[in-house]
Short mmCIF file of C-alpha atoms in Angstrom, two decimals:
data_model
loop_
_atom_site.label_atom_id
_atom_site.label_comp_id
_atom_site.label_asym_id
_atom_site.label_seq_id
_atom_site.Cartn_x
_atom_site.Cartn_y
_atom_site.Cartn_z
CA MET A 19 99.75 146.54 98.97
CA THR A 20 101.86 147.04 95.86
CA ALA A 21 102.48 144.44 93.17
CA THR A 22 106.12 144.20 94.28
CA THR A 23 105.08 143.42 97.85
CA VAL A 24 102.65 140.74 96.67
CA MET A 25 105.36 139.15 94.53
CA ARG A 26 107.80 139.16 97.44
CA TRP A 27 105.25 137.47 99.71
CA ALA A 28 104.47 134.91 97.02
CA ALA A 29 108.18 134.17 96.57
CA LEU A 30 108.62 133.82 100.34
CA CYS A 31 105.66 131.42 100.54
CA LEU A 32 107.11 129.30 97.73
CA LEU A 33 110.49 129.24 99.46
CA VAL A 34 108.95 128.13 102.76
CA ALA A 35 106.88 125.45 100.98
CA GLY A 36 110.01 124.18 99.22
CA VAL A 37 111.95 123.97 102.48
CA LEU A 38 109.11 122.10 104.20
CA LEU A 39 108.83 119.69 101.27
CA ALA A 40 112.59 119.06 101.31
CA LEU A 41 112.53 118.38 105.04
CA THR A 42 109.71 115.85 104.80
CA ALA A 43 110.62 114.16 101.50
CA GLY A 44 112.55 110.94 101.63
CA GLY A 45 111.48 110.34 105.19
CA SER A 46 110.33 106.82 104.48
CA ARG A 47 109.41 105.05 107.66
CA SER A 48 110.04 101.43 108.34
CA VAL A 49 107.09 99.09 108.74
CA GLN A 50 107.10 96.04 111.01
CA ALA A 51 104.94 92.97 110.57
CA ALA A 52 104.87 89.39 111.77
CA GLY A 53 103.39 86.17 110.52
CA THR A 54 103.32 82.87 112.34
CA ARG A 55 106.85 81.85 111.25
CA TYR A 56 108.77 85.07 110.61
CA ALA A 57 108.80 88.75 111.56
CA VAL A 58 110.08 91.45 109.23
CA THR A 59 110.90 95.13 109.14
CA VAL A 60 110.49 96.74 105.71
CA VAL A 61 112.49 99.89 105.00
CA PRO A 62 111.17 101.67 101.88
CA GLY A 63 113.61 103.58 99.72
CA GLU A 64 115.22 103.53 96.31
CA ARG A 65 116.15 99.92 97.06
CA VAL A 66 113.70 98.40 99.51
CA GLU A 67 115.37 96.63 102.43
CA VAL A 68 113.80 93.80 104.42
CA ARG A 69 115.18 92.83 107.80
CA VAL A 70 114.05 89.42 109.00
CA THR A 71 113.85 89.96 112.76
CA SER A 72 112.50 86.55 113.75
CA GLY A 73 113.41 83.29 112.06
CA VAL A 74 116.29 82.48 109.72
CA ALA A 75 115.55 83.36 106.10
CA ARG A 76 117.30 82.01 103.03
CA ALA A 77 115.41 84.08 100.45
CA VAL A 78 113.01 87.02 100.32
CA THR A 79 110.85 88.12 97.37
CA LEU A 80 108.82 91.33 97.12
CA ALA A 81 105.59 91.87 95.15
CA ALA A 82 103.97 95.32 95.15
CA VAL A 83 100.28 96.05 94.60
CA MET A 84 98.70 99.52 94.49
CA PRO A 85 95.01 98.79 95.12
CA GLY A 86 93.90 102.40 94.64
CA MET A 87 95.23 102.45 91.07
CA GLY A 88 94.81 98.80 90.13
CA HIS A 89 98.57 98.27 89.69
CA ALA A 90 100.16 94.89 90.41
CA LEU A 91 103.85 94.51 89.67
CA PRO A 92 105.86 91.34 89.10
CA PRO A 93 107.85 89.99 92.05
CA VAL A 94 111.31 91.41 92.67
CA GLU A 95 114.09 89.17 94.01
CA THR A 96 116.36 90.37 96.80
CA VAL A 97 120.05 90.01 97.51
CA GLU A 98 121.25 89.05 100.98
CA ALA A 99 123.18 92.05 102.32
CA GLY A 100 124.07 90.49 105.66
CA PRO A 101 122.57 88.15 108.23
CA GLY A 102 118.82 88.69 108.09
CA ARG A 103 119.12 91.68 105.72
CA PHE A 104 117.80 91.52 102.16
CA VAL A 105 117.86 94.35 99.60
CA ALA A 106 115.70 94.47 96.47
CA ALA A 107 117.67 93.65 93.31
CA GLY A 108 115.66 96.24 91.37
CA PRO A 109 112.92 98.85 91.69
CA VAL A 110 109.86 97.72 93.64
CA PHE A 111 107.54 100.75 93.34
CA THR A 112 106.72 102.66 90.14
CA MET A 113 105.17 105.75 91.71
CA ASP A 114 104.45 107.48 95.00
CA GLY A 115 101.38 106.46 96.94
CA VAL A 116 100.00 103.74 99.18
CA TRP A 117 101.20 100.24 98.28
CA GLU A 118 100.60 96.79 99.67
CA LEU A 119 103.86 94.86 99.67
CA VAL A 120 103.75 91.08 99.83
CA VAL A 121 106.98 89.88 101.42
CA THR A 122 107.60 86.18 100.75
CA VAL A 123 110.11 84.77 103.23
CA SER A 124 111.62 81.30 102.72
CA GLY A 125 113.87 79.66 105.27
CA GLN A 126 114.23 77.13 108.05
CA ARG A 127 110.59 77.53 109.09
CA GLY A 128 109.24 77.07 105.56
CA GLU A 129 107.69 79.74 103.34
CA GLU A 130 105.42 82.54 104.54
CA LEU A 131 103.75 85.53 102.90
CA ILE A 132 103.58 88.68 105.03
CA THR A 133 101.69 91.69 103.68
CA VAL A 134 102.51 95.24 104.80
CA THR A 135 101.12 98.61 103.76
CA VAL A 136 103.80 101.08 102.71
CA LEU A 137 103.55 104.79 101.93
CA VAL A 138 106.04 105.72 99.23
#
């Protein structure tokens, strides 16, 4: 095998790896969880969205913790984007990885903390 052939194969492998990475990146999956008063669906992304699927919420706050790295971030307020839809007013996650997200829901049924694990 010549050096040119090796370089072509290496370039092809890098191209395939890049395409696979592009196809799988940004594919954040929603996470569903329920407490005793509310149920939520969390949609990770640049601005995290929380959909309150059971119960009527007035406010939602998000607090992210990355146990593997020892990171705990201050709570982030959300803005109501529609009935039962709340979008983070700022960044929630500082890096990629596994996070525990504490979703505090306040509404007609009182206040409840629901914790979900999110892969960013």
